[in-house]
mmCIF file of C-alpha atoms and ligand atoms in Angstrom:
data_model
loop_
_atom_site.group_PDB
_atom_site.id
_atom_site.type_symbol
_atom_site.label_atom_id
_atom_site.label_comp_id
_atom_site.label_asym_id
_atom_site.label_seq_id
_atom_site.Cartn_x
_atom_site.Cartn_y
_atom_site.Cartn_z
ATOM 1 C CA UNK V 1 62.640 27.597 191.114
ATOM 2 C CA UNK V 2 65.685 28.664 189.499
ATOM 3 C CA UNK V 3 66.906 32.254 188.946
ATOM 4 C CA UNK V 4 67.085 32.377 185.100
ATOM 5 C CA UNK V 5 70.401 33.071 183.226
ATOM 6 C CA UNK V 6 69.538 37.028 182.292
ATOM 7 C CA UNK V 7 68.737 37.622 186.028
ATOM 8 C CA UNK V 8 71.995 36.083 187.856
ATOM 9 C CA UNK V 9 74.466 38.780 187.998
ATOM 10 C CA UNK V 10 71.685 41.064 189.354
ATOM 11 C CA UNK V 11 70.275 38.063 192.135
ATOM 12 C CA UNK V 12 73.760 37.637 193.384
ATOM 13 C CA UNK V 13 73.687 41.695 193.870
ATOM 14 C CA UNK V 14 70.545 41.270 195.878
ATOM 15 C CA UNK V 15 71.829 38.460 197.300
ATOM 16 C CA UNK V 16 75.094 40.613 198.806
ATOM 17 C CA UNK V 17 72.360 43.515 199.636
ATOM 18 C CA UNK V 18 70.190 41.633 201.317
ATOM 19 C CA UNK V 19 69.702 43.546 204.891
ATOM 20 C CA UNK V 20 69.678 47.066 202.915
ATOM 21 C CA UNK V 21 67.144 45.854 200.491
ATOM 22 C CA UNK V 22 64.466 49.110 200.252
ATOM 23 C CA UNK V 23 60.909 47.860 202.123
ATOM 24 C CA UNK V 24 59.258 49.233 198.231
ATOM 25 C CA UNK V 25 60.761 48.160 195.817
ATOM 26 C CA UNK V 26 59.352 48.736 192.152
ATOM 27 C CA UNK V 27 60.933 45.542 190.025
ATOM 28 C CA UNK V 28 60.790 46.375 186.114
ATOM 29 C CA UNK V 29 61.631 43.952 183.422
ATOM 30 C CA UNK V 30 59.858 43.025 179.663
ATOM 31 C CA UNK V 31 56.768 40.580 180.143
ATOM 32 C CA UNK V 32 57.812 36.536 179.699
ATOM 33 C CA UNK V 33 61.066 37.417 181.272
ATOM 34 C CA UNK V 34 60.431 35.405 184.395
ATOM 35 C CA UNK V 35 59.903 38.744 186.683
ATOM 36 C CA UNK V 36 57.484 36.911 189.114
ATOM 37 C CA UNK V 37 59.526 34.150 189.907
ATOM 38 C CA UNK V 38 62.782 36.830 191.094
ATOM 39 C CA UNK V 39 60.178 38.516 192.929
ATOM 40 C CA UNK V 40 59.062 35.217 194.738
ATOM 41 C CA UNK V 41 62.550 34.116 195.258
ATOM 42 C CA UNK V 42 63.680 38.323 196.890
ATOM 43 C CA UNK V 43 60.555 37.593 198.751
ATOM 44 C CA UNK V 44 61.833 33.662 200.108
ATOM 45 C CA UNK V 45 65.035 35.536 200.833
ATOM 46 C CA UNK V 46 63.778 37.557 202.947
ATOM 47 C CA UNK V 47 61.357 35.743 204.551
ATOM 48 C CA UNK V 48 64.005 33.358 206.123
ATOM 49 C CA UNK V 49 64.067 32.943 209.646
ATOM 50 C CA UNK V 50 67.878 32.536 209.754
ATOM 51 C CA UNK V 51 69.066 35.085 207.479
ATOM 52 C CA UNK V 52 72.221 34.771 207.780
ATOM 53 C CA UNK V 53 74.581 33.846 204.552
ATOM 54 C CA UNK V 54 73.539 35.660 201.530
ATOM 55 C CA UNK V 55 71.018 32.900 200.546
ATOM 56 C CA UNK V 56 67.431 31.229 202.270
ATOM 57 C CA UNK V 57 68.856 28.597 204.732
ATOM 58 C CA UNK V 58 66.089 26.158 202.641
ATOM 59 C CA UNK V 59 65.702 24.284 206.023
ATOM 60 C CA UNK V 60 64.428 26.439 208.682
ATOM 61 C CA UNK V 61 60.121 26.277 209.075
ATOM 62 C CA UNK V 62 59.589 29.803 207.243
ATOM 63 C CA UNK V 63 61.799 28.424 204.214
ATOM 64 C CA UNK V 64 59.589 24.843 204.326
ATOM 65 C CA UNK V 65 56.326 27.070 204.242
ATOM 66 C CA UNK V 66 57.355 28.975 201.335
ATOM 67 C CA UNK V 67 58.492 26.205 199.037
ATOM 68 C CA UNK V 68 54.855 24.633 199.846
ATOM 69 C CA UNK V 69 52.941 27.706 198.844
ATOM 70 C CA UNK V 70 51.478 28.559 202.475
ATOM 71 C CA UNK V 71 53.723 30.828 204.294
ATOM 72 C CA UNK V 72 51.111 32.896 205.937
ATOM 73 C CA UNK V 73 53.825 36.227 205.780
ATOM 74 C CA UNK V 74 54.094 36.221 202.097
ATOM 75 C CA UNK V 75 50.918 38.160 200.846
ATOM 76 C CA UNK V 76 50.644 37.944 197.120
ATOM 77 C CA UNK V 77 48.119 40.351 195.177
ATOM 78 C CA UNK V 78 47.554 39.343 191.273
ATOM 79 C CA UNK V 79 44.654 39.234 188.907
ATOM 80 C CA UNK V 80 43.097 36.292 187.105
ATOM 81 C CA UNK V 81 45.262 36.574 183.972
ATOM 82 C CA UNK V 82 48.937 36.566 185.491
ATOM 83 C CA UNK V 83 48.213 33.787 187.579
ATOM 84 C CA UNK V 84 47.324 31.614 184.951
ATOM 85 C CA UNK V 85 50.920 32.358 183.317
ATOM 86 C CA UNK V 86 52.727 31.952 186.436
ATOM 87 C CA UNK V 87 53.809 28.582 188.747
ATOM 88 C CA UNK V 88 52.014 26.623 191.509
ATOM 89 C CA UNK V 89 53.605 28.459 194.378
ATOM 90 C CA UNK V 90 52.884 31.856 192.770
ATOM 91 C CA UNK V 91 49.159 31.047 192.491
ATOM 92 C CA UNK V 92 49.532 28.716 196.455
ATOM 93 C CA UNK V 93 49.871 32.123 197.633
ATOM 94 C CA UNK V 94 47.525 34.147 195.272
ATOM 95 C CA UNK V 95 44.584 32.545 195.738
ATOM 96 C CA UNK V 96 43.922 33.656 199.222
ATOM 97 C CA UNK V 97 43.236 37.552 197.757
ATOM 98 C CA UNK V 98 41.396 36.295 194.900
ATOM 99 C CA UNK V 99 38.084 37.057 194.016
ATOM 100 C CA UNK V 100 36.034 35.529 197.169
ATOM 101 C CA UNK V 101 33.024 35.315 195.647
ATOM 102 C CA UNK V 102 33.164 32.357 193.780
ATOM 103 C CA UNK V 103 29.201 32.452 192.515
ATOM 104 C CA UNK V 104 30.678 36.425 190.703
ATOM 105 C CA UNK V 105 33.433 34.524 189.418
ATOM 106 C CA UNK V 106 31.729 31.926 187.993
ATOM 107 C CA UNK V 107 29.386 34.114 186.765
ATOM 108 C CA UNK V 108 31.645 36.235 184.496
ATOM 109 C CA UNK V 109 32.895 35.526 181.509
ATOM 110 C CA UNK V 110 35.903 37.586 181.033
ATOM 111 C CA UNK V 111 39.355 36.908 182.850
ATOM 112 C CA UNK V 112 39.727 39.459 186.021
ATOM 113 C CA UNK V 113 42.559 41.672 183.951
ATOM 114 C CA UNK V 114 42.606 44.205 187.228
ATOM 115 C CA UNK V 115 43.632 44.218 190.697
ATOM 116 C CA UNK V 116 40.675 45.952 192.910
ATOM 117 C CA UNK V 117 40.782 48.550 196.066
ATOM 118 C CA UNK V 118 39.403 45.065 197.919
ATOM 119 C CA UNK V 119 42.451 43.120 197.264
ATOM 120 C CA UNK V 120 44.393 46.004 198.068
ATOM 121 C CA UNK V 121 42.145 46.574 201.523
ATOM 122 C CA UNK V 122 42.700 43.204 202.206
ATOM 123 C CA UNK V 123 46.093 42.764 201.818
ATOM 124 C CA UNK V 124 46.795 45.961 204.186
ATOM 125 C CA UNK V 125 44.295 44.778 206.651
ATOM 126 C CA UNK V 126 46.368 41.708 207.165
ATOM 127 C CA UNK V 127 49.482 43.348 206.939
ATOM 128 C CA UNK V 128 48.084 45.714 209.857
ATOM 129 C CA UNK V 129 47.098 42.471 212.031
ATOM 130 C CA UNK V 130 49.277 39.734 211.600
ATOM 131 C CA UNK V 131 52.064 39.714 214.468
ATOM 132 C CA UNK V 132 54.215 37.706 211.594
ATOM 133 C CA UNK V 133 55.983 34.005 212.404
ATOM 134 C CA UNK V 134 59.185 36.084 211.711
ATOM 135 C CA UNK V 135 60.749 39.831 211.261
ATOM 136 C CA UNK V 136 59.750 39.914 207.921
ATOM 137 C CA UNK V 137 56.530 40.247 206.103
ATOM 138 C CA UNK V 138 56.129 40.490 202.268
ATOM 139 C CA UNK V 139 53.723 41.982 200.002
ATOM 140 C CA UNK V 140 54.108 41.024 196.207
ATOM 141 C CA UNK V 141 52.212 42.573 193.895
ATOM 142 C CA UNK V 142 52.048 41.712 190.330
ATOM 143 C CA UNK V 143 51.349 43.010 187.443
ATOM 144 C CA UNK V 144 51.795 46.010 189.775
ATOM 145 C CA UNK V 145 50.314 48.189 186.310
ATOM 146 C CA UNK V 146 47.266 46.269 186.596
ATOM 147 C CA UNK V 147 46.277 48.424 190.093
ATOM 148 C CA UNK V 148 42.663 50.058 189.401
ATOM 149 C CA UNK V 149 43.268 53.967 190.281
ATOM 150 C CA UNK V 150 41.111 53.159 193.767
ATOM 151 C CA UNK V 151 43.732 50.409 194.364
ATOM 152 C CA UNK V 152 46.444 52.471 193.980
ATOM 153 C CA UNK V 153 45.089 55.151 196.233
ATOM 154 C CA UNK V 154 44.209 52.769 198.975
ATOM 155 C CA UNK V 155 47.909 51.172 198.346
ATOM 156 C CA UNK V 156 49.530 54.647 198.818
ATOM 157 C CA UNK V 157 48.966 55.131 202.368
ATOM 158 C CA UNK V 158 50.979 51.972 203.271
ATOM 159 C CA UNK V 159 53.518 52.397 201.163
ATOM 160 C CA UNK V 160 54.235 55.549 203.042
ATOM 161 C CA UNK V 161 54.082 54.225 206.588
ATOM 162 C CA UNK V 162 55.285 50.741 205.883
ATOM 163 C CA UNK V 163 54.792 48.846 209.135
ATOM 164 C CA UNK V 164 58.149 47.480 210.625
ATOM 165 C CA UNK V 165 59.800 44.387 208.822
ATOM 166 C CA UNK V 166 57.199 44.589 205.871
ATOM 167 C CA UNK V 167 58.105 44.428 202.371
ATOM 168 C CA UNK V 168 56.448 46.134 199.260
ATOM 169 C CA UNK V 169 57.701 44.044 195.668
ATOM 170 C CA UNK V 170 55.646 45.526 193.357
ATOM 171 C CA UNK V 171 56.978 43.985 189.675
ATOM 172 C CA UNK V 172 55.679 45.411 186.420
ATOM 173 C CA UNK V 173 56.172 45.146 183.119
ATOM 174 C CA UNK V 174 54.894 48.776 182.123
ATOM 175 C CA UNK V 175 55.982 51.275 185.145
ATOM 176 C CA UNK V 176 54.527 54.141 183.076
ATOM 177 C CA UNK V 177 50.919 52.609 183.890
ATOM 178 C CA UNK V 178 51.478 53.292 187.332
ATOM 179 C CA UNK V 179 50.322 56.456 188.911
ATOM 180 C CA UNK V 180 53.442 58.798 189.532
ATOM 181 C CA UNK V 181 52.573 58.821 193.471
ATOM 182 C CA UNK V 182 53.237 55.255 193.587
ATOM 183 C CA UNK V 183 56.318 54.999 191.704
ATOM 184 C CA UNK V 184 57.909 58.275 193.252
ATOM 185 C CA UNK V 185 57.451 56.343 196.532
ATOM 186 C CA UNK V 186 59.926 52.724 195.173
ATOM 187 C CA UNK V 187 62.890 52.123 194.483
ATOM 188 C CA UNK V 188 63.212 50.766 191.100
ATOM 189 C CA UNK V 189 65.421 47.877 189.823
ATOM 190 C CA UNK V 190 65.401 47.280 186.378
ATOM 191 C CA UNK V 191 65.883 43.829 185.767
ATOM 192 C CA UNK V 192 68.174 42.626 182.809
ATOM 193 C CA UNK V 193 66.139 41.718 179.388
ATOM 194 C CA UNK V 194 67.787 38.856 177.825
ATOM 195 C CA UNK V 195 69.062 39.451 174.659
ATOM 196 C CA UNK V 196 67.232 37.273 171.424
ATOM 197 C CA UNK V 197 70.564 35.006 171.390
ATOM 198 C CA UNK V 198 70.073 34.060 175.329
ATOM 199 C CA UNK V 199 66.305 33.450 174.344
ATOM 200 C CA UNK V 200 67.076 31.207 172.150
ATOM 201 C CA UNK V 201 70.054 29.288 173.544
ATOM 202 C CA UNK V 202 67.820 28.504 176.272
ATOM 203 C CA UNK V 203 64.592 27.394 174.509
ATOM 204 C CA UNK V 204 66.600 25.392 172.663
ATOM 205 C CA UNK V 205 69.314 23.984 174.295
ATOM 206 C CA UNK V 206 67.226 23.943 178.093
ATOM 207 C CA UNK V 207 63.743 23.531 176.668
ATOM 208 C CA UNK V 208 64.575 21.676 173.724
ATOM 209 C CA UNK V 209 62.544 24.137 171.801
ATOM 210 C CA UNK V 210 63.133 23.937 167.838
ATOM 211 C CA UNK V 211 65.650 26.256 166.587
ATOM 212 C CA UNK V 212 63.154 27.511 163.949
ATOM 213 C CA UNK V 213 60.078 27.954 166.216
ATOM 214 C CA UNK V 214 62.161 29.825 168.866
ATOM 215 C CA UNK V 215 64.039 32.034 165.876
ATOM 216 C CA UNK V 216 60.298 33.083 165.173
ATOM 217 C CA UNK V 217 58.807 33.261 168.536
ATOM 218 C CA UNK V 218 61.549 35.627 169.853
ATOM 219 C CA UNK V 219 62.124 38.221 166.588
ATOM 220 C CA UNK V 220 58.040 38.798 166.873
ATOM 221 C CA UNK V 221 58.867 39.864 170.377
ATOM 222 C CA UNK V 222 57.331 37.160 172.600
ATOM 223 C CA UNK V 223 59.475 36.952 175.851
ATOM 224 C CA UNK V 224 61.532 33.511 176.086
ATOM 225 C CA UNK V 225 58.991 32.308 178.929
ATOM 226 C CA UNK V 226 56.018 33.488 176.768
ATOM 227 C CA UNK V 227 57.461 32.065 173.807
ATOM 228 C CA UNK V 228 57.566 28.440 175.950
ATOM 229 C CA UNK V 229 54.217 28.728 176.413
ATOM 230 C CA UNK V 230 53.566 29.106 173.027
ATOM 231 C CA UNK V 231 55.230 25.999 172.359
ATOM 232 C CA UNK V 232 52.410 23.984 171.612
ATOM 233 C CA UNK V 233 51.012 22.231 168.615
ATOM 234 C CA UNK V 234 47.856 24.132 168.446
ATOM 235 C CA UNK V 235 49.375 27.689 169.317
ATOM 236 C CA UNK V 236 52.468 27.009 166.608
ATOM 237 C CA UNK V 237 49.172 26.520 164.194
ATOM 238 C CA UNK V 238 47.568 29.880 165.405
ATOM 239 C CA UNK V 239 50.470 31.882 165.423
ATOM 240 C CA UNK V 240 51.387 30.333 161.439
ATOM 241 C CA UNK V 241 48.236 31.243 160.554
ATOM 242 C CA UNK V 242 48.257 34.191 161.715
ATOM 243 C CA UNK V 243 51.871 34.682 159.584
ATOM 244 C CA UNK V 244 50.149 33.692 156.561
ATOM 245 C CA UNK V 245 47.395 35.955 156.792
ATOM 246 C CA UNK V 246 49.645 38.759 156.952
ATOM 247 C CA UNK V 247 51.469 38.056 154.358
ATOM 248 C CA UNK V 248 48.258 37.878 151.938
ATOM 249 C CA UNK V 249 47.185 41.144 154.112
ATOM 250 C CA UNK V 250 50.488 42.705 152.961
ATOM 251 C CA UNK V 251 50.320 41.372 149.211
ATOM 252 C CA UNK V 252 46.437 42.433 149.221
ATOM 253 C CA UNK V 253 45.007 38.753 148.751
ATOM 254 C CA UNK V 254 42.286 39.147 151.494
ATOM 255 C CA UNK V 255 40.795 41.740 152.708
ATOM 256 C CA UNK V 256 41.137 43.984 156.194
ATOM 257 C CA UNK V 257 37.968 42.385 157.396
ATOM 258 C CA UNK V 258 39.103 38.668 156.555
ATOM 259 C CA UNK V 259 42.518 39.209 158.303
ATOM 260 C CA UNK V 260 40.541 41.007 161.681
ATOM 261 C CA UNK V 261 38.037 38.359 161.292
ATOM 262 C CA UNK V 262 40.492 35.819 161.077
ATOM 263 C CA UNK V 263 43.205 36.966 164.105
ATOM 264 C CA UNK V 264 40.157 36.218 166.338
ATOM 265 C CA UNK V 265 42.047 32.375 166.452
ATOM 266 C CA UNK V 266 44.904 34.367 168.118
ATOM 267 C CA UNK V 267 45.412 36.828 170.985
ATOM 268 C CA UNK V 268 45.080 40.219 169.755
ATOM 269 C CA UNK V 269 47.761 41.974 171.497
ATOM 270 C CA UNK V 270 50.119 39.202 170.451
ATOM 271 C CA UNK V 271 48.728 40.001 166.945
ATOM 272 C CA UNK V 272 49.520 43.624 167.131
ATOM 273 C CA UNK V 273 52.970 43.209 168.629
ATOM 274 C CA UNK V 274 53.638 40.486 165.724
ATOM 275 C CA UNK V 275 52.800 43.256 163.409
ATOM 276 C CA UNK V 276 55.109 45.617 165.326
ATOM 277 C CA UNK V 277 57.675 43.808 165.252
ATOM 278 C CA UNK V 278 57.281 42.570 161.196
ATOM 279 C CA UNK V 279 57.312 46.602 160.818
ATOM 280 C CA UNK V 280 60.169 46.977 162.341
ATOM 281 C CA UNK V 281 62.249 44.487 160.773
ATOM 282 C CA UNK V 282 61.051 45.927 157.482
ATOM 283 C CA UNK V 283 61.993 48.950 158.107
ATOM 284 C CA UNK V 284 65.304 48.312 159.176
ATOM 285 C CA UNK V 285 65.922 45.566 156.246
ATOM 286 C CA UNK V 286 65.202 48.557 153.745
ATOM 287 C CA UNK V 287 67.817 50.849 155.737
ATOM 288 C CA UNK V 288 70.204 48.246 156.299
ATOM 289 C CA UNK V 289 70.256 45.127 154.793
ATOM 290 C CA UNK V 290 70.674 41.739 156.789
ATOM 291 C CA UNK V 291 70.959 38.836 154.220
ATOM 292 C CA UNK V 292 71.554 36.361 157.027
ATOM 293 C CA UNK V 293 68.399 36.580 158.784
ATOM 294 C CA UNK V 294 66.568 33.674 160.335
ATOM 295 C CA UNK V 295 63.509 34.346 160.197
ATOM 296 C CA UNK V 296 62.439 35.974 156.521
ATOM 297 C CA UNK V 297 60.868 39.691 156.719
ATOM 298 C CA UNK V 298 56.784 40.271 155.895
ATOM 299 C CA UNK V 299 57.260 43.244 154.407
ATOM 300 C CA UNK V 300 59.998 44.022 151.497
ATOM 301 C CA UNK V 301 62.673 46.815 151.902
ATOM 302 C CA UNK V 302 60.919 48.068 148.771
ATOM 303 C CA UNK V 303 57.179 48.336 150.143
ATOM 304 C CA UNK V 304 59.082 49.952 153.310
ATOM 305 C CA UNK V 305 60.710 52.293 151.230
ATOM 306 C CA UNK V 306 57.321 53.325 149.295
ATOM 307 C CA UNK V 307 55.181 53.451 152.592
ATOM 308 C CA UNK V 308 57.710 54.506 155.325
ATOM 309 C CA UNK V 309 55.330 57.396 156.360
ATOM 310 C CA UNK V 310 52.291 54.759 156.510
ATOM 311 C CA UNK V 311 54.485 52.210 158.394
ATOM 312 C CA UNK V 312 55.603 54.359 160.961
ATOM 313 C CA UNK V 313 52.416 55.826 161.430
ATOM 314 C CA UNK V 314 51.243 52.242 162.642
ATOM 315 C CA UNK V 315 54.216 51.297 164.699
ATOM 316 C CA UNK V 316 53.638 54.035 166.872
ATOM 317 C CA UNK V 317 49.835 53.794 166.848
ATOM 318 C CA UNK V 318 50.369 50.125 168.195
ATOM 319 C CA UNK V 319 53.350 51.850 170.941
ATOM 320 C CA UNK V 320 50.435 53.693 172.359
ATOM 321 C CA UNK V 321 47.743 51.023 171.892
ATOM 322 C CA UNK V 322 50.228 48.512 174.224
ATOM 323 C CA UNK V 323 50.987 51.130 176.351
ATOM 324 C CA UNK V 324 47.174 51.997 177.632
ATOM 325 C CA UNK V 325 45.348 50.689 180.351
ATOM 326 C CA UNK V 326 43.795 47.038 179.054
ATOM 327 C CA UNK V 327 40.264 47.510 177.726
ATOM 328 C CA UNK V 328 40.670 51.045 177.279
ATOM 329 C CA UNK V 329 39.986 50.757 173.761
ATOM 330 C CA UNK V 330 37.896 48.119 171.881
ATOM 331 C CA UNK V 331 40.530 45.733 170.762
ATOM 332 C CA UNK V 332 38.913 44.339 167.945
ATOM 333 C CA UNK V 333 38.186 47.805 166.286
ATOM 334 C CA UNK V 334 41.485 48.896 167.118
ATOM 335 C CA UNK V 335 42.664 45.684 165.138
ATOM 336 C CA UNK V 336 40.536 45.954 161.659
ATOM 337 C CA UNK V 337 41.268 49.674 161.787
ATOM 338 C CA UNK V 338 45.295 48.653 161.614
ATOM 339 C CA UNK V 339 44.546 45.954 159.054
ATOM 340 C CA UNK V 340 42.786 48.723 157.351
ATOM 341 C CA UNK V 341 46.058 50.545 156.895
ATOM 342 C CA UNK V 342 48.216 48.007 156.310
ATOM 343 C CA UNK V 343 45.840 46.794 153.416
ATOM 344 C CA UNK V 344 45.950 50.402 152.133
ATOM 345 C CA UNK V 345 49.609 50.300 151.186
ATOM 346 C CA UNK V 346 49.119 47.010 149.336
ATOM 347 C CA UNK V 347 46.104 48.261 147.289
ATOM 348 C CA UNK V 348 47.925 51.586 146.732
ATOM 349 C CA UNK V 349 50.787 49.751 145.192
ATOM 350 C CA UNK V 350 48.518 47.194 143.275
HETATM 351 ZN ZN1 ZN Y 1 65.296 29.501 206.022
#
């Protein structure tokens, strides 16, 4: 797959670096940024049996394995819910440290959100064994934050004797969730974010996105590949709904309750960082006025004004909520108890 347009000035670095490239590397960038596929093309890179030139040969039998999802030296770790949002060749090579118990995995009926110590022992296991069809061997891990504690631990040890020719890419999106031994023990390229104008130009002029739906998408803070996913009839419906019942949130025509109640057609955590972001263009509007903007602001520079304590108050409760292991906290509770507040400053003001 391509390197997206954000990423190129930094590939072509790697590109130049390639035979002093770290063996851990942490890889940071924002989520829907397209982090997995740099780390799967770093990890083709390297992999390549010729390795000379500053770019995979795309020819030799280690290059042919890993466009086809089976090169047996590329050992990727994720969970359940990345691989869903990521390509063929990401989840070719996943699968073989999935859950092996297919009768648990049928059984349950959440999404595996974590990456377990048996992945992890796994993973090193092979590492350990495999003599490798080449020099190189890779281990990918992402969402690197997702790492249970015991996964981390048993991790640790082979990060600090990496066998020879072996490769750690661990790629997150939240580095802070990682336990400090494990990130004192990369190094850590932060990846370019594109800015909101490249997110657009390319939805729309690459992915033929509507201007409109991609103005929206990206100012709520959805990541230009996330936003692409949204791009669908019934998720445009969701996330308008979800717009409207904001709005009569804010202006106090339904209640907490209804609005909770009624985000359950839409991802929560998208929810919250919709309200985030509405928040925060409120509260900027009211400090400095932007008559040209494309996508028209929830809340008024007046209500921000009047509640600018309140607001605050729940853009940094949501900061933390994103920022905390997943299923930490009950979701749902955490959701009615910021409608609650939000409803608050409309009622106040009624
Ligand atoms: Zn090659």
């Amino acid at each position: 797959m391509a390197i997206s347009p954000w990423h190129q000035t930094q590939w072509r670095s790697l590109q130049e670096r390639r035979h002093v490239i770290p063996s851990s590397m942490l890889i940071v960038g924002k989520p829907g940024t397209d982090l997995p596929n740099l780390a799967m093309e770093l990890a083709g890179m390297l992999l390549c049996n010729v390795g000379n030139g500053d770019k995979p040969c795309t020819a030799c039998n280690s290059c042919h394995m890993f466009a086809r999802g089976v090169h047996p030296d590329l050992h990727v770790i994720s969970t359940e819910e990345a691989e869903g949002m990521c390509d063929l060749r990401f989840r070719n090579h996943s699968v073989r440290y999935a859950d092996s118990d297919s009768t648990k995995r049928e059984r349950r009926t959440t999404v595996r959100n974590i990456i377990t110590v048996n992945q992890i022992r796994a993973v090193t296991d092979a590492l350990n064994k495999s003599a490798g069809l080449g020099s190189s061997k890779i281990c990918l891990i992402y969402p690197a934050d997702a790492l249970n504690l015991n996964a981390a631990n048993a991790l640790l040890k082979s990060l600090e004797e990496p066998t020879g020719g072996t490769y750690f890419l661990l790629v997150s999106s939240s580095p802070s969730n990682l336990p400090p031994t494990i990130r004192s023990r990369c190094s850590r390229l932060n990846l370019n974010n594109p800015t909101s104008d490249e997110s657009i130009e390319w939805l729309t002029v690459k992915h033929k996105v509507d201007l409109k739906v991609a103005q929206q998408l990206i100012t709520h803070g959805l990541g230009p590949y996330d936003a692409l996913q949204m791009n669908t009839r019934e998720n445009l419906e969701a996330h308008q709904a979800l717009i409207d019942g904001l709005t009569n949130l804010i202006s106090g025509n339904i209640s907490a309750g209804a609005f909770a109640r009624q985000s359950g057609i839409y991802d929560i955590v998208l929810t919250l960082k919709v309200i985030q972001s509405e928040i925060h263009r409120g509260l900027r509007e009211s400090a400095q006025p932007d008559h040209d903007t494309d996508v028209p602001v929830l809340i008024s520079p007046d209500l921000a004004v009047e509640f600018r304590e309140a607001l605050f108050s729940v853009y940094f409760a949501i900061g933390r909520f994103l920022s905390w292991p997943k299923k930490s906290v009950d979701e749902q509770l955490f959701l009615e108890d910021i409608a609650l507040k939000l409803a608050f400053c409309a009622q106040t003001r009624g």
